[in-house]
Tab-separated table of C-alpha atoms in Angstrom:
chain	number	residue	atom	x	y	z
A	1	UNK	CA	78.079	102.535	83.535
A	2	UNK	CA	81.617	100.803	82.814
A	3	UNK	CA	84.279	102.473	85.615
A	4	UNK	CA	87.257	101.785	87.825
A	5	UNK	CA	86.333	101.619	91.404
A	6	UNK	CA	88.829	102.526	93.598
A	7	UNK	CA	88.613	102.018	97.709
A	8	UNK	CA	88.600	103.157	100.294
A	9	UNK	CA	88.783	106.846	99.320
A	10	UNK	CA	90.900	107.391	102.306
A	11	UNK	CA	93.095	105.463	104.209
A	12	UNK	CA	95.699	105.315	107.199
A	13	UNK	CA	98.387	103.390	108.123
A	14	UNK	CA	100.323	102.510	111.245
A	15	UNK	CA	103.924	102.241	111.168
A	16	UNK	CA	105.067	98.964	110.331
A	17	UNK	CA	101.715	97.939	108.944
A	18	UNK	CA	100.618	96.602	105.715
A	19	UNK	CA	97.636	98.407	103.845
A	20	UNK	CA	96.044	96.964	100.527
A	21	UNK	CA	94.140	99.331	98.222
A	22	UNK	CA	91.564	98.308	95.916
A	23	UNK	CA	90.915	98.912	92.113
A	24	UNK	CA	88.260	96.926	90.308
A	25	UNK	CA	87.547	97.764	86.866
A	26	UNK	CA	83.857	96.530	84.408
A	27	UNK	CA	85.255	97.753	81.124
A	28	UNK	CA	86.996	94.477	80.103
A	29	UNK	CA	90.246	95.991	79.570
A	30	UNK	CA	93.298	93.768	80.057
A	31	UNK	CA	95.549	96.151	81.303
A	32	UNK	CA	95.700	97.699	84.543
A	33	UNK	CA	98.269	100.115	86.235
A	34	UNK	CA	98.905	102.096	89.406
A	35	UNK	CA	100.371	105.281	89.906
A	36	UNK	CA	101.564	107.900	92.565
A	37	UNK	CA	101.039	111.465	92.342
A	38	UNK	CA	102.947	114.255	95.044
A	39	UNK	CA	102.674	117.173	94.730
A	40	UNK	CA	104.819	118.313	91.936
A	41	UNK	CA	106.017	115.758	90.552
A	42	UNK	CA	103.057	114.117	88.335
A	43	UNK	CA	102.234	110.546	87.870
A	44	UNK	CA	104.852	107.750	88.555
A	45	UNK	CA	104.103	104.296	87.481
A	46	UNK	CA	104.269	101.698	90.588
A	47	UNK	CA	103.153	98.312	88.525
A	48	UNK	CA	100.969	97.606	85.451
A	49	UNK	CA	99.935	94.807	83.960
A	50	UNK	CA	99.119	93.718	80.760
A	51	UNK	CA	97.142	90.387	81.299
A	52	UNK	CA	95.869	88.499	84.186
A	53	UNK	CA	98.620	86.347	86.404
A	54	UNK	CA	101.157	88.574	84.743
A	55	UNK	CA	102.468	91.934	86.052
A	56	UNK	CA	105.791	94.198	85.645
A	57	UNK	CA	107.720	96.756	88.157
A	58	UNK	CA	107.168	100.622	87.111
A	59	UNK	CA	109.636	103.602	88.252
A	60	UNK	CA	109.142	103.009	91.780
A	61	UNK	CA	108.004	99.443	92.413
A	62	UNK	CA	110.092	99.289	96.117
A	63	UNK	CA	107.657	98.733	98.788
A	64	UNK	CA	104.696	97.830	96.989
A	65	UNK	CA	103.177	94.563	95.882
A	66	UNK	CA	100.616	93.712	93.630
A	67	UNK	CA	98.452	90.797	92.099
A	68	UNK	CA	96.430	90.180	89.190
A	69	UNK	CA	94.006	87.188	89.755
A	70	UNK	CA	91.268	88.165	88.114
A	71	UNK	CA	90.819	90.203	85.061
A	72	UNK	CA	89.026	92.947	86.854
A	73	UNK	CA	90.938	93.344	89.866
A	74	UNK	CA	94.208	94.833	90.358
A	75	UNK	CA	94.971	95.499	94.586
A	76	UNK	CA	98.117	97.056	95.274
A	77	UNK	CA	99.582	96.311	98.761
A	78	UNK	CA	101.994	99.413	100.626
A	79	UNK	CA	103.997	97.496	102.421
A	80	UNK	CA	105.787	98.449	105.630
A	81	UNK	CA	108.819	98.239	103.204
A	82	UNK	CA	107.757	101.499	101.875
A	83	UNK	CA	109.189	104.285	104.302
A	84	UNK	CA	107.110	107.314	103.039
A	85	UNK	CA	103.588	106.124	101.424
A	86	UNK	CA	101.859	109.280	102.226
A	87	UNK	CA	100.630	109.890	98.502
A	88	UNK	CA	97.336	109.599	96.446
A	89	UNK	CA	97.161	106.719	94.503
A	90	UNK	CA	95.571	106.175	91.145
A	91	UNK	CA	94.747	103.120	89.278
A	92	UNK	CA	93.985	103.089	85.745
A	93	UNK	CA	92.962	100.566	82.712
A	94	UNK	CA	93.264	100.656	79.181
A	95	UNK	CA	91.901	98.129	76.499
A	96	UNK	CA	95.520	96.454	75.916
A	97	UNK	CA	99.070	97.868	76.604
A	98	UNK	CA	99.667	99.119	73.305
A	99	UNK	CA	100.891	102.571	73.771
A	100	UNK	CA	98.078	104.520	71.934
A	101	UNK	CA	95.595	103.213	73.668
A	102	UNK	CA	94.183	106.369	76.468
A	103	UNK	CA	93.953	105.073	80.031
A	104	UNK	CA	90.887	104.864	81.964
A	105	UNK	CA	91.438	106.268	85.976
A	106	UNK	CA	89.915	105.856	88.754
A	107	UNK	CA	89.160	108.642	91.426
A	108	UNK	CA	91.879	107.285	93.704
A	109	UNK	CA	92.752	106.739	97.184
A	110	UNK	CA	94.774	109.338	99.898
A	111	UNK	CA	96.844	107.339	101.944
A	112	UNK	CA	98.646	108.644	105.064
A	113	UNK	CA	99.945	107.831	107.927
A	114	UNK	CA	98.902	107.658	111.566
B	1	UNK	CA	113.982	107.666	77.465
B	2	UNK	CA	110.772	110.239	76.481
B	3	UNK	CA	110.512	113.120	78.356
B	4	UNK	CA	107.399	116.011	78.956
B	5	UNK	CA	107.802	119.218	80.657
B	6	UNK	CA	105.559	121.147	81.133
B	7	UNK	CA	106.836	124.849	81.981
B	8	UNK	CA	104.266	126.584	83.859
B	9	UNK	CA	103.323	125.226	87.258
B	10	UNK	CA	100.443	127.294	87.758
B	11	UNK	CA	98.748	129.560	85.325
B	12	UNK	CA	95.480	132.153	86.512
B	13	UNK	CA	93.213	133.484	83.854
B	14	UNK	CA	90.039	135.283	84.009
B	15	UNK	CA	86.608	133.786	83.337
B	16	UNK	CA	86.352	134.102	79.098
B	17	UNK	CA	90.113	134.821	78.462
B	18	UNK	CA	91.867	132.714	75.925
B	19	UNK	CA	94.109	129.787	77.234
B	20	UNK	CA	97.488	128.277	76.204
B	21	UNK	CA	99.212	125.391	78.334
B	22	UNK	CA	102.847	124.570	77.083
B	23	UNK	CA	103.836	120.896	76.420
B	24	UNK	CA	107.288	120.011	75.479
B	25	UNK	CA	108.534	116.345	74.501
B	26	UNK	CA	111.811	115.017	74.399
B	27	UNK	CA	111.831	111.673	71.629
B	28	UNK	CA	113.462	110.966	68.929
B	29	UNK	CA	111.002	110.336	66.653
B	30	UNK	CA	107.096	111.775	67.008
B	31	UNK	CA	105.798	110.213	70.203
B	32	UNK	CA	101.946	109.470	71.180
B	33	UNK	CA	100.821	112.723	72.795
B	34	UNK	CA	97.929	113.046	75.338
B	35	UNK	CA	96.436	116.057	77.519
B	36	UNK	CA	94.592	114.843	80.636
B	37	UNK	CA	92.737	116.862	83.492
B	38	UNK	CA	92.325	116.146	86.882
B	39	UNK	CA	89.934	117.949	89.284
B	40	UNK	CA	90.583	118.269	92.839
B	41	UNK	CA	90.949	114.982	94.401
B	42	UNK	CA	89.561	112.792	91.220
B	43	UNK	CA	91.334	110.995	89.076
B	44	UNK	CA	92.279	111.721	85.356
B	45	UNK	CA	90.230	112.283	82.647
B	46	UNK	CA	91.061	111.903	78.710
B	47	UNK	CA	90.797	115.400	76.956
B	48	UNK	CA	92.264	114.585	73.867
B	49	UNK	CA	94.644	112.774	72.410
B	50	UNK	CA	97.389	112.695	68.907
B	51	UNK	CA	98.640	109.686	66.994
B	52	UNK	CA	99.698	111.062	63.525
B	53	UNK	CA	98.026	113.720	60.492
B	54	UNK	CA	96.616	116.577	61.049
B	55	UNK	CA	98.374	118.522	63.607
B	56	UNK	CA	95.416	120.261	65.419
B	57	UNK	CA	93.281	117.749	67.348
B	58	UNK	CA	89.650	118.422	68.963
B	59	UNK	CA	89.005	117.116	72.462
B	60	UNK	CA	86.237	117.419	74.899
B	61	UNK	CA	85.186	120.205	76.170
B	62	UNK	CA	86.384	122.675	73.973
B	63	UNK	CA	89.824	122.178	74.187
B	64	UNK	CA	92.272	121.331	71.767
B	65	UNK	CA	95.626	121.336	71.007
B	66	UNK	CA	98.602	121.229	68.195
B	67	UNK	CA	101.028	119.472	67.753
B	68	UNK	CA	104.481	121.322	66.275
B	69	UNK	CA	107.313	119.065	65.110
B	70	UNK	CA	109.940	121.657	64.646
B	71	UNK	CA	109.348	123.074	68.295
B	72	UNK	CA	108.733	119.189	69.693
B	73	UNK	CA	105.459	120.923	71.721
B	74	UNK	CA	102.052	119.725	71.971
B	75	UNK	CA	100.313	122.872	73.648
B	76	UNK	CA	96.093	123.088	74.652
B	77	UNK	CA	94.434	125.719	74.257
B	78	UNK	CA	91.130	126.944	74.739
B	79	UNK	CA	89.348	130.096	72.899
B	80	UNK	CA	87.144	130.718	76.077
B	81	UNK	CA	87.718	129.297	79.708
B	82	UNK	CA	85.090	128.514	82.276
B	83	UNK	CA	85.207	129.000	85.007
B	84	UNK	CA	84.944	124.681	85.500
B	85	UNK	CA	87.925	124.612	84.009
B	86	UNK	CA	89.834	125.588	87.222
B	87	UNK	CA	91.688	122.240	87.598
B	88	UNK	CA	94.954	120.572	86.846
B	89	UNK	CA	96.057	119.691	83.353
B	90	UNK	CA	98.992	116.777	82.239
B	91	UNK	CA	100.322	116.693	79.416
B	92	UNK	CA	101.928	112.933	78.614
B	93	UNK	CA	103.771	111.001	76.194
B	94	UNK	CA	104.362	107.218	74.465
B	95	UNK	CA	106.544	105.680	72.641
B	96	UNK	CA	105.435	104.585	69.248
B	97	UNK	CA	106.708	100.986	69.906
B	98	UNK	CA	103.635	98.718	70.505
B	99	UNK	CA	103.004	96.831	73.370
B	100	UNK	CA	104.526	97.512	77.095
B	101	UNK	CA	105.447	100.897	76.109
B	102	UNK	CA	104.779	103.015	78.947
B	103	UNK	CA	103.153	106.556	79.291
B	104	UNK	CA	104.934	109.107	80.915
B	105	UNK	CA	103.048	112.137	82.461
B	106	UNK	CA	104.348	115.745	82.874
B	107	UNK	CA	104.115	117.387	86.010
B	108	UNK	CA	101.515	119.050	85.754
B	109	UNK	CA	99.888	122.437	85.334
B	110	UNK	CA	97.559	123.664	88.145
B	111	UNK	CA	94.918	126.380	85.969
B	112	UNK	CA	92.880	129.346	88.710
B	113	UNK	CA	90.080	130.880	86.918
B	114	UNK	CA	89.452	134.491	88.112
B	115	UNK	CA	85.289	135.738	88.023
């Protein structure tokens, strides 16, 4: 079945470390996004992109990195940049980045720190 | 910029009662309007979604919703809740601009379902 994979399910950082999640997607869409959620305060939009090599800042791109080598993978990297990452993070896909076209999420990864 | 709020932060209803979750948009013309839920630790799922005619749109299971111009609300409802249906529900909104538009997500309404 066509999905978006998202790992590890859990995750902790150290201070001053860098930790890359994961988000692989086999439905051939070209766009890909990620998103925080707290509690509270819905979805924010980190960094999406709309084709592969080619990606834009969200809300609340400070902190985080991303790349878009291949078409089905989209990693986001928390940097140490990012003073409070302790959120769940969601990736998500859609066929293009037209704006009727629904989004595709994956189940998402906790992050926290140690 | 669009805007979605979505009054009620958490809602409990018995198992069978009716269901209403309130959506309000701010846009100046009539946006793309989506309902999504989201069980405990899971990501989002589609439940249904409005582009344009008629103003009462089917989703998945069982839900649906209407959208009202006049009162710039796109509310679900449901004649019948399971108890499955505990979970959280987001309303969002586009722009009816094309590409790069962006959605933006209310905050979210957390549903209890009583036996």
């Amino acid at each position: 079945d066509g999905g978006i994979t998202q790992s590890p399910k859990y995750l902790f950082r150290k201070e001053g470390q860098n930790v890359t999640l994961s988000c692989e997607q086999n439905l051939n869409h070209d766009a890909m996004y990620w998103y925080r959620q707290d509690p509270g305060q819905g979805l924010r939009l980190i960094y999406y992109s709309q084709i592969v090599n080619d990606f834009q800042k969200g809300d609340i791109a400070e902190g985080y990195s991303v790349s878009r080598e291949k078409k089905e993978s989209f990693p986001l990297t928390v940097t140490s940049a990012q003073k409070n990452p302790t959120a769940f993070y969601l990736c998500a896909s859609s066929i293009s980045d037209y704006s009727n076209q629904p989004q595709h999420f994956g189940d998402g990864t906790r992050l926290s720190i140690l | 910029a669009q805007s979605v709020t979505q009054p009620d932060i958490h809602i409990t209803v018995s198992e069978g009662a009716s269901l209403e979750l309130r959506c309000n948009y701010s846009y100046g013309a009539t946006p793309y309007l989506f309902w999504y839920v989201q069980s405990p630790g899971q990501g989002l799922q589609l439940l249904l979604k409005y582009f344009s005619g008629d103003t009462l749109v089917q989703g998945i299971k069982g839900f649906e919703a209407e959208f009202k111009r006049s009162q710039s609300s796109f509310n679900l409802r449901k004649p019948s809740v399971h108890w499955s249906d505990a979970a959280e529900y987001f309303c969002a909104v586009a722009r009816v601009k094309g590409s790069g538009d962006k959605l933006t997500f209310g905050t979210g309404t957390r549903l209890a379902v009583r036996p």
